[in-house]
PDB file of C-alpha atoms in Angstrom:
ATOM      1  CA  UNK A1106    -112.521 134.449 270.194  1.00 70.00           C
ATOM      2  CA  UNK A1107    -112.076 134.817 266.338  1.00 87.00           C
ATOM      3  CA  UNK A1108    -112.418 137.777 264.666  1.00 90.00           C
ATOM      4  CA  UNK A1109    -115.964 136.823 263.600  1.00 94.00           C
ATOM      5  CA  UNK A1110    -116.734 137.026 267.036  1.00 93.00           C
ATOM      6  CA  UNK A1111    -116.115 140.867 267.283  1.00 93.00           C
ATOM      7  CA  UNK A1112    -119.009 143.221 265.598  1.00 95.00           C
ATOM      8  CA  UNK A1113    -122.645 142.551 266.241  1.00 95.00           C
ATOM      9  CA  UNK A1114    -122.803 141.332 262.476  1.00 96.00           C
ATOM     10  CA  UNK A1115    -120.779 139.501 260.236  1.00 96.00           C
ATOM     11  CA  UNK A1116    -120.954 139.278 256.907  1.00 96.00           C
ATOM     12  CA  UNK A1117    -118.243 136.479 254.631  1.00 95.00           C
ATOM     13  CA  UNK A1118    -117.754 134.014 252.756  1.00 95.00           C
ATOM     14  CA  UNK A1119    -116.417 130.373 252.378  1.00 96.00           C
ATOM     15  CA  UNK A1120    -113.773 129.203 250.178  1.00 94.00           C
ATOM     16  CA  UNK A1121    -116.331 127.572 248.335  1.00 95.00           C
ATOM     17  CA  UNK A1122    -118.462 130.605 247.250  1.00 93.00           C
ATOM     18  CA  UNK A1123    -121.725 130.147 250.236  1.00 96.00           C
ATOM     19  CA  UNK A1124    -122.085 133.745 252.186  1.00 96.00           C
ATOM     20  CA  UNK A1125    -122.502 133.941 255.557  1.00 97.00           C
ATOM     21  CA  UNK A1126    -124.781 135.694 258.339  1.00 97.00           C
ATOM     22  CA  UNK A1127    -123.209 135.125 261.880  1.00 97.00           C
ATOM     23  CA  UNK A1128    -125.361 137.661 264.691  1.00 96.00           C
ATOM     24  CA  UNK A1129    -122.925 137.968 267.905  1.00 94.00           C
ATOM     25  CA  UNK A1130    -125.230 140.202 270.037  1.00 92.00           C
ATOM     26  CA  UNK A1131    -129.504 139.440 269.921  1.00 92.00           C
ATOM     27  CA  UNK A1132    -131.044 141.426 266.991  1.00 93.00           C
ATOM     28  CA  UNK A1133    -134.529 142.760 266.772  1.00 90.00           C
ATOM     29  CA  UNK A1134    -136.610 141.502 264.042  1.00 93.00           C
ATOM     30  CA  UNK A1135    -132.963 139.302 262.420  1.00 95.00           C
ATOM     31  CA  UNK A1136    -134.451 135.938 261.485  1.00 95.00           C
ATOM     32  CA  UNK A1137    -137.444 137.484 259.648  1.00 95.00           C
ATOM     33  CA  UNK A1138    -134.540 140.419 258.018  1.00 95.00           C
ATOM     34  CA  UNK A1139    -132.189 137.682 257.017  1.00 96.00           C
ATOM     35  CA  UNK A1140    -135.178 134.647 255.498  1.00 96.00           C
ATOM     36  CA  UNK A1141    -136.864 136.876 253.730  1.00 95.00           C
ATOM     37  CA  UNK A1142    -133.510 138.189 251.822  1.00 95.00           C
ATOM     38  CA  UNK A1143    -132.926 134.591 251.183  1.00 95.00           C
ATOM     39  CA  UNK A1144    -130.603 133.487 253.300  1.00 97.00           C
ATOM     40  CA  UNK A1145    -131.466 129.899 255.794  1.00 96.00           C
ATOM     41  CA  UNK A1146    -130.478 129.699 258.864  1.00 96.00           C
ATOM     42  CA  UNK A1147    -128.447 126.302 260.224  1.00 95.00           C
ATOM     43  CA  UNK A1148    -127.075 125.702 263.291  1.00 95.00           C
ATOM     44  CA  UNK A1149    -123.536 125.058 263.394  1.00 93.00           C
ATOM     45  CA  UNK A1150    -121.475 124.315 266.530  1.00 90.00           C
ATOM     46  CA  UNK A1151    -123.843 125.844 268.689  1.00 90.00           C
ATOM     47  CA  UNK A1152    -124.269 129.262 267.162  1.00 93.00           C
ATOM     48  CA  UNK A1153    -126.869 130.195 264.436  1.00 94.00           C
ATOM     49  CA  UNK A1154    -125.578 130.225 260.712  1.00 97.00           C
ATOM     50  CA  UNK A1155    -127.404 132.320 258.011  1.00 97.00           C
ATOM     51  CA  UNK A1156    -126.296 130.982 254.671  1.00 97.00           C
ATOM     52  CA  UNK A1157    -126.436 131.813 250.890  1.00 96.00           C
ATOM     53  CA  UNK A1158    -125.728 129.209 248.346  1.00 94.00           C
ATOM     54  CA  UNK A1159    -123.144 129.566 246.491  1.00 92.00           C
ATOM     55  CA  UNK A1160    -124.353 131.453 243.193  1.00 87.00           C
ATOM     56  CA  UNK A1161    -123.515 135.039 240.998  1.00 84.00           C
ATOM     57  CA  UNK A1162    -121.817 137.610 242.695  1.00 84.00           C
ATOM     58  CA  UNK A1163    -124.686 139.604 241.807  1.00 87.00           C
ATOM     59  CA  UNK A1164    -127.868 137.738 243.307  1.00 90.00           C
ATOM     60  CA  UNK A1165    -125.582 137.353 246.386  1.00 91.00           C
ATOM     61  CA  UNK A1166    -124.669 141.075 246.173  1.00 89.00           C
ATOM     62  CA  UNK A1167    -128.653 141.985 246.260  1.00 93.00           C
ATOM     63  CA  UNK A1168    -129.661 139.877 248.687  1.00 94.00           C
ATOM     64  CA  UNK A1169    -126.626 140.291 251.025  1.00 92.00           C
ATOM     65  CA  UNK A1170    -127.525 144.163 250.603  1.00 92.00           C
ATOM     66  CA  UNK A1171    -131.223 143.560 251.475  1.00 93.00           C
ATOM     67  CA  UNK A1172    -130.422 142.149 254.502  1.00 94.00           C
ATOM     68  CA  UNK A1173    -127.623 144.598 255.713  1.00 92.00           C
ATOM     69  CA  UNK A1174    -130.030 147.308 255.315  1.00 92.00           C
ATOM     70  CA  UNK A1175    -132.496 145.439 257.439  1.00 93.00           C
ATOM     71  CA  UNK A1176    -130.346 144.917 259.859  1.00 94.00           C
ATOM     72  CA  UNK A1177    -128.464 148.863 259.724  1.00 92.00           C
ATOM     73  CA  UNK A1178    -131.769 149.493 261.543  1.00 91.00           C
ATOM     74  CA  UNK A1179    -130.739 147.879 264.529  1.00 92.00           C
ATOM     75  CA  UNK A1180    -127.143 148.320 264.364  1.00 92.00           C
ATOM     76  CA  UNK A1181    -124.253 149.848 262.658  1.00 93.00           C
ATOM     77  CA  UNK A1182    -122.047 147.577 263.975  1.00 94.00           C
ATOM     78  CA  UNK A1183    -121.493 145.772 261.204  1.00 95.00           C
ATOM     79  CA  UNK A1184    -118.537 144.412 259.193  1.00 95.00           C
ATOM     80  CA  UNK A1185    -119.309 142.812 255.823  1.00 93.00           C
ATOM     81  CA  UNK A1186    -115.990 141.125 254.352  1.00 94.00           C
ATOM     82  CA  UNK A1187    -117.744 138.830 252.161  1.00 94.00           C
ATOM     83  CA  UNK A1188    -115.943 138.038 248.935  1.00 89.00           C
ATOM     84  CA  UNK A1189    -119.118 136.604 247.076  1.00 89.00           C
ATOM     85  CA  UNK A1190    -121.282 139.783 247.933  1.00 87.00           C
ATOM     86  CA  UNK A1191    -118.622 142.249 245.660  1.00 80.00           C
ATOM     87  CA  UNK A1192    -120.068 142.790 242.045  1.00 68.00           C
ATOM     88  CA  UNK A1193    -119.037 145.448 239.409  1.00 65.00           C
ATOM     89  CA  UNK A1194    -121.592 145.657 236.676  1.00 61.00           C
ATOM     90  CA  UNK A1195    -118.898 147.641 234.804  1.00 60.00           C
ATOM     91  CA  UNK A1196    -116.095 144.973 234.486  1.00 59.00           C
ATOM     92  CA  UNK A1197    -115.909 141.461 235.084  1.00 54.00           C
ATOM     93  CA  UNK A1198    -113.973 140.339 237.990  1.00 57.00           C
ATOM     94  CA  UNK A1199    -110.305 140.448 237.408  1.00 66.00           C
ATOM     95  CA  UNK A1200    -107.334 139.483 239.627  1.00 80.00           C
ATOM     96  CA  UNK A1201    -107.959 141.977 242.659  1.00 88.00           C
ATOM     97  CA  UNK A1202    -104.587 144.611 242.787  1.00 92.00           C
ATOM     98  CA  UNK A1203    -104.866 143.519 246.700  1.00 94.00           C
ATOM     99  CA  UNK A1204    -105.625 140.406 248.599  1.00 95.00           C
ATOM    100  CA  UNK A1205    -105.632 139.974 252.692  1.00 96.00           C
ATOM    101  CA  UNK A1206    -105.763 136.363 254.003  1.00 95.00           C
ATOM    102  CA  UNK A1207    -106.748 134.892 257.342  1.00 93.00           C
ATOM    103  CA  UNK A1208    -105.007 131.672 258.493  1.00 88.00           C
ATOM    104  CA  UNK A1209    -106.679 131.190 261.776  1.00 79.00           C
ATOM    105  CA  UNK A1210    -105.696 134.483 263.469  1.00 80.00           C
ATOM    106  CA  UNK A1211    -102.898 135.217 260.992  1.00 87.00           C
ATOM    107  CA  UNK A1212    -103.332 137.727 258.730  1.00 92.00           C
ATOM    108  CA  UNK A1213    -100.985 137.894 255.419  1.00 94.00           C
ATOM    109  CA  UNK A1214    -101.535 140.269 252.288  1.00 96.00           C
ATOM    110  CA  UNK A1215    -100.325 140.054 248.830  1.00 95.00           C
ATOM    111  CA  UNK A1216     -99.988 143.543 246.945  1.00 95.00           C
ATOM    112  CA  UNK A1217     -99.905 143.373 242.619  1.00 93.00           C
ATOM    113  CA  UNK A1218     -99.105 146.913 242.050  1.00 93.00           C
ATOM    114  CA  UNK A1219     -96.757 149.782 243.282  1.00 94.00           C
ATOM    115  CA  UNK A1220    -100.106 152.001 244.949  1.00 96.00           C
ATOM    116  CA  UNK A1221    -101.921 148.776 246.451  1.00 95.00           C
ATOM    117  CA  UNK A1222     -98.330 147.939 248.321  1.00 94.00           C
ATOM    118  CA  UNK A1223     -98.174 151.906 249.572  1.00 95.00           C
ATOM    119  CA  UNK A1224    -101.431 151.350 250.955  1.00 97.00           C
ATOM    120  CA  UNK A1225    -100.489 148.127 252.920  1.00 96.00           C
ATOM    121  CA  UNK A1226     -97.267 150.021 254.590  1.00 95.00           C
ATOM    122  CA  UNK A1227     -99.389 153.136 255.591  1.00 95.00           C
ATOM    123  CA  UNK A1228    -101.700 150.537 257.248  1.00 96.00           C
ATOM    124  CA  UNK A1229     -99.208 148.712 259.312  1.00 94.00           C
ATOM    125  CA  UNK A1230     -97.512 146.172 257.308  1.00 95.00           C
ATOM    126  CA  UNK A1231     -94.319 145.268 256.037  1.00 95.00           C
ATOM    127  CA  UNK A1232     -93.307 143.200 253.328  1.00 93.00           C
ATOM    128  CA  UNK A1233     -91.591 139.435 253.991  1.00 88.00           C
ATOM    129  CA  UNK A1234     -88.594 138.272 253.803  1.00 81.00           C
ATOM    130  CA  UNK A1235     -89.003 136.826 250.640  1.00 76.00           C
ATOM    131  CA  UNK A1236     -90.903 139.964 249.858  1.00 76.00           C
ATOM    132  CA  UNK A1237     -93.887 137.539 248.647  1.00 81.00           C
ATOM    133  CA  UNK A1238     -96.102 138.975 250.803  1.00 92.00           C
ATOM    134  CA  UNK A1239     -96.870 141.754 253.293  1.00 96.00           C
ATOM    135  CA  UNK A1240     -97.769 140.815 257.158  1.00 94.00           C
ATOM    136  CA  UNK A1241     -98.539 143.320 259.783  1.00 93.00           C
ATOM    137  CA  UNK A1242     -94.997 144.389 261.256  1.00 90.00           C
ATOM    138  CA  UNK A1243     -96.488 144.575 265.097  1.00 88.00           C
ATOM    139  CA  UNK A1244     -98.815 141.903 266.276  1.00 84.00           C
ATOM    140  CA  UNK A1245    -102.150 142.292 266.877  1.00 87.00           C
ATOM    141  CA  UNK A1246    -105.628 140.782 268.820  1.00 88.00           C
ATOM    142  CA  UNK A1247    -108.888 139.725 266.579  1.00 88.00           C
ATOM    143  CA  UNK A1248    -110.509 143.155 266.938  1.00 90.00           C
ATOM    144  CA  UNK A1249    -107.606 144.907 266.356  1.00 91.00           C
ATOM    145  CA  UNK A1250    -107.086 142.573 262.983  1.00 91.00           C
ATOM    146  CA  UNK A1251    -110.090 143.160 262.428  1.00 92.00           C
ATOM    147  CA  UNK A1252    -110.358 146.910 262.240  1.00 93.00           C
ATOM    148  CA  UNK A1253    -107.137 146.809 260.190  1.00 94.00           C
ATOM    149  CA  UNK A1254    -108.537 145.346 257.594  1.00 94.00           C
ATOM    150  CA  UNK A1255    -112.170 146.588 257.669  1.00 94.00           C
ATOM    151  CA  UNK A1256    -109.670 150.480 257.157  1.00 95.00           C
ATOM    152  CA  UNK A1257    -107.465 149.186 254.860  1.00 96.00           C
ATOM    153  CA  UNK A1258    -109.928 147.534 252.541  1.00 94.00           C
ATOM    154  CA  UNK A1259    -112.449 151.018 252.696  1.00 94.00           C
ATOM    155  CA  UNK A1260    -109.090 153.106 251.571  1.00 96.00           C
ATOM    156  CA  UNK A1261    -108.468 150.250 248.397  1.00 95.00           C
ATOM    157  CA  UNK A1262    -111.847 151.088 247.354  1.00 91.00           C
ATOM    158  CA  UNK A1263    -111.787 155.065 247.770  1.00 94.00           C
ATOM    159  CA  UNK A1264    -108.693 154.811 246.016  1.00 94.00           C
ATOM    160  CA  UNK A1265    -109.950 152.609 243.546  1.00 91.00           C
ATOM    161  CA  UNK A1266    -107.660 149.318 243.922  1.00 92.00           C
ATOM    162  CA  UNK A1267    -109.501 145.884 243.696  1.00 91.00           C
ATOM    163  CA  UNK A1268    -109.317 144.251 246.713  1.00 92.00           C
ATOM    164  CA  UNK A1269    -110.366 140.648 248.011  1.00 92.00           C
ATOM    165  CA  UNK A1270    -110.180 139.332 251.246  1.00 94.00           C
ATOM    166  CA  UNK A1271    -110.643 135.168 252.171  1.00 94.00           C
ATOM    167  CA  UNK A1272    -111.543 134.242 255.109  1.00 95.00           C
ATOM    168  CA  UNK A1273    -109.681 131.166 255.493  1.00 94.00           C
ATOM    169  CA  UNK A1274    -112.949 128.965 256.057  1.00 95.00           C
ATOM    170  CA  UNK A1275    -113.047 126.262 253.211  1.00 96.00           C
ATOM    171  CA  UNK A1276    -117.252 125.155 253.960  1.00 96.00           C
ATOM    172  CA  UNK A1277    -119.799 126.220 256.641  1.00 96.00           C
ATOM    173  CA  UNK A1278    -119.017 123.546 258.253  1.00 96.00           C
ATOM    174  CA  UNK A1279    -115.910 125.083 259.469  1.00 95.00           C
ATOM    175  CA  UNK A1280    -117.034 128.267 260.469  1.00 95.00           C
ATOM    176  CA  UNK A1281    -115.791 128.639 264.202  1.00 92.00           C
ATOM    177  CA  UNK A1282    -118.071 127.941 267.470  1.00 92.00           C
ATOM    178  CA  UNK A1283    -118.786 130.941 269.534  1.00 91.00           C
ATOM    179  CA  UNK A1284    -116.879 131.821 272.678  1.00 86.00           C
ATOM    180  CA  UNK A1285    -118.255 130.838 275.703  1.00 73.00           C
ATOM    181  CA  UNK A1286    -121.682 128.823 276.230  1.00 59.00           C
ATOM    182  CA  UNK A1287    -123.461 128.480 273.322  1.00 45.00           C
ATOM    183  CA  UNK A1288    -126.414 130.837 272.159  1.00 44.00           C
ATOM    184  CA  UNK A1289    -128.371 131.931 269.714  1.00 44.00           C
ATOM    185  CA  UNK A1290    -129.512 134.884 268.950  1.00 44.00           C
ATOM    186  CA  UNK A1291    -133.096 136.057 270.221  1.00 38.00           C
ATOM    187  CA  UNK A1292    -135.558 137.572 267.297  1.00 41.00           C
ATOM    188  CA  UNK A1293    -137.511 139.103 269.453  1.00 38.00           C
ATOM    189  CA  UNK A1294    -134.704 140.881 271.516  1.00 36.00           C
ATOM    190  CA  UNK A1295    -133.657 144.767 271.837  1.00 35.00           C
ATOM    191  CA  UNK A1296    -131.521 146.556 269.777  1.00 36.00           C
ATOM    192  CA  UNK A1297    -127.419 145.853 270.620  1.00 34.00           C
ATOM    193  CA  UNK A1298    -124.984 148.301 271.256  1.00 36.00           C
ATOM    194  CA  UNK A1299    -122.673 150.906 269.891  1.00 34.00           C
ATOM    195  CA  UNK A1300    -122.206 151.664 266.535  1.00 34.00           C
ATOM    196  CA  UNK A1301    -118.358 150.564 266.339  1.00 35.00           C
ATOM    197  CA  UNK A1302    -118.148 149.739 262.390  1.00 36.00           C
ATOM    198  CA  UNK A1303    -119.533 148.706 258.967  1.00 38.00           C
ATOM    199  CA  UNK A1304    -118.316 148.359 255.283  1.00 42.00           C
ATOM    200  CA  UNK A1305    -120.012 149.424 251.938  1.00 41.00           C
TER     201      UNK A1305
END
């Protein structure tokens, strides 16, 4: 399993600016939700890929909003940790204050100032060795990682550090294959489960 594996919905993005849709449990309605927001679906390693080109922060901000809200209807089990999707009409995007990383299912952190590296101990993590960067001090599964970062990434915002958070997947093509036999998900299907988490 990787941690894109864990909520109903995932929202991210590649290292080279596409967003991405990946639907872990059938979704009511989801193709029709995510196409008409603008998104195309692809099939990648056996699992259904929506995509966004890669383009402003902005259009991908509206469009990945149009389709979160279509698809809050049928769950709230949703985790969006797309860097693409973040857009501040205010002020142009500078350095973020806080950055997490995923290396497969490593998870480091790099803190600029004095109140974004607070925030990373009262999460969990401690800083290295070389003091470089932070990494959580006890080890953790994917929905465990997970959850980490969707809470420490909601507290950067309410406290008003910039935060970014990559993925570690350079294209689409290197988005991971599901666990277990492939499938895709079924438009026409029930609503999912529990309401476990969402961002924004």
């Amino acid at each position: 399993m990787s941690f894109i594996d864990v909520p109903d919905v995932f929202i991210g993005s590649t290292d080279d600016d596409h967003t991405f849709v990946v639907l872990n449990r059938p979704i009511r309605g989801a193709n029709g939700v995510l196409t008409a927001a603008g998104f195309t679906a692809r099939k990648l390693h056996g699992r259904t890929v929506y995509l966004l080109p890669p383009g402003t922060p902005e259009d991908a901000n509206e469009k990945a909003g149009i389709a979160m809200y279509g698809l809050l209807a049928h769950t709230h089990d949703l985790v969006d940790l797309s860097r693409t999707t973040r857009w501040n009409p205010q002020e142009p995007a500078p350095d973020p204050d806080l950055r997490f990383t995923f290396t497969g299912p490593v998870l480091t952190a790099a803190a600029a100032t004095d109140e974004a590296r607070s925030l990373l101990e009262q999460h969990g993590f401690a800083p290295s060795a070389g003091g470089t960067s932070y990494g959580l001090v006890t080890p953790v599964d994917e929905p465990s990682l997970l959850s980490t970062v969707v809470r420490a990434e909601a507290h950067a915002h309410a406290d008003g550090i910039d935060v970014r958070i990559y993925l570690g997947i350079p294209t689409p093509d290197a988005i991971p294959a599901p666990p277990g036999p492939a499938s895709s998900p079924v438009p026409g299907s029930p609503a999912a489960g529990p309401t476990r988490r969402r961002t924004h």
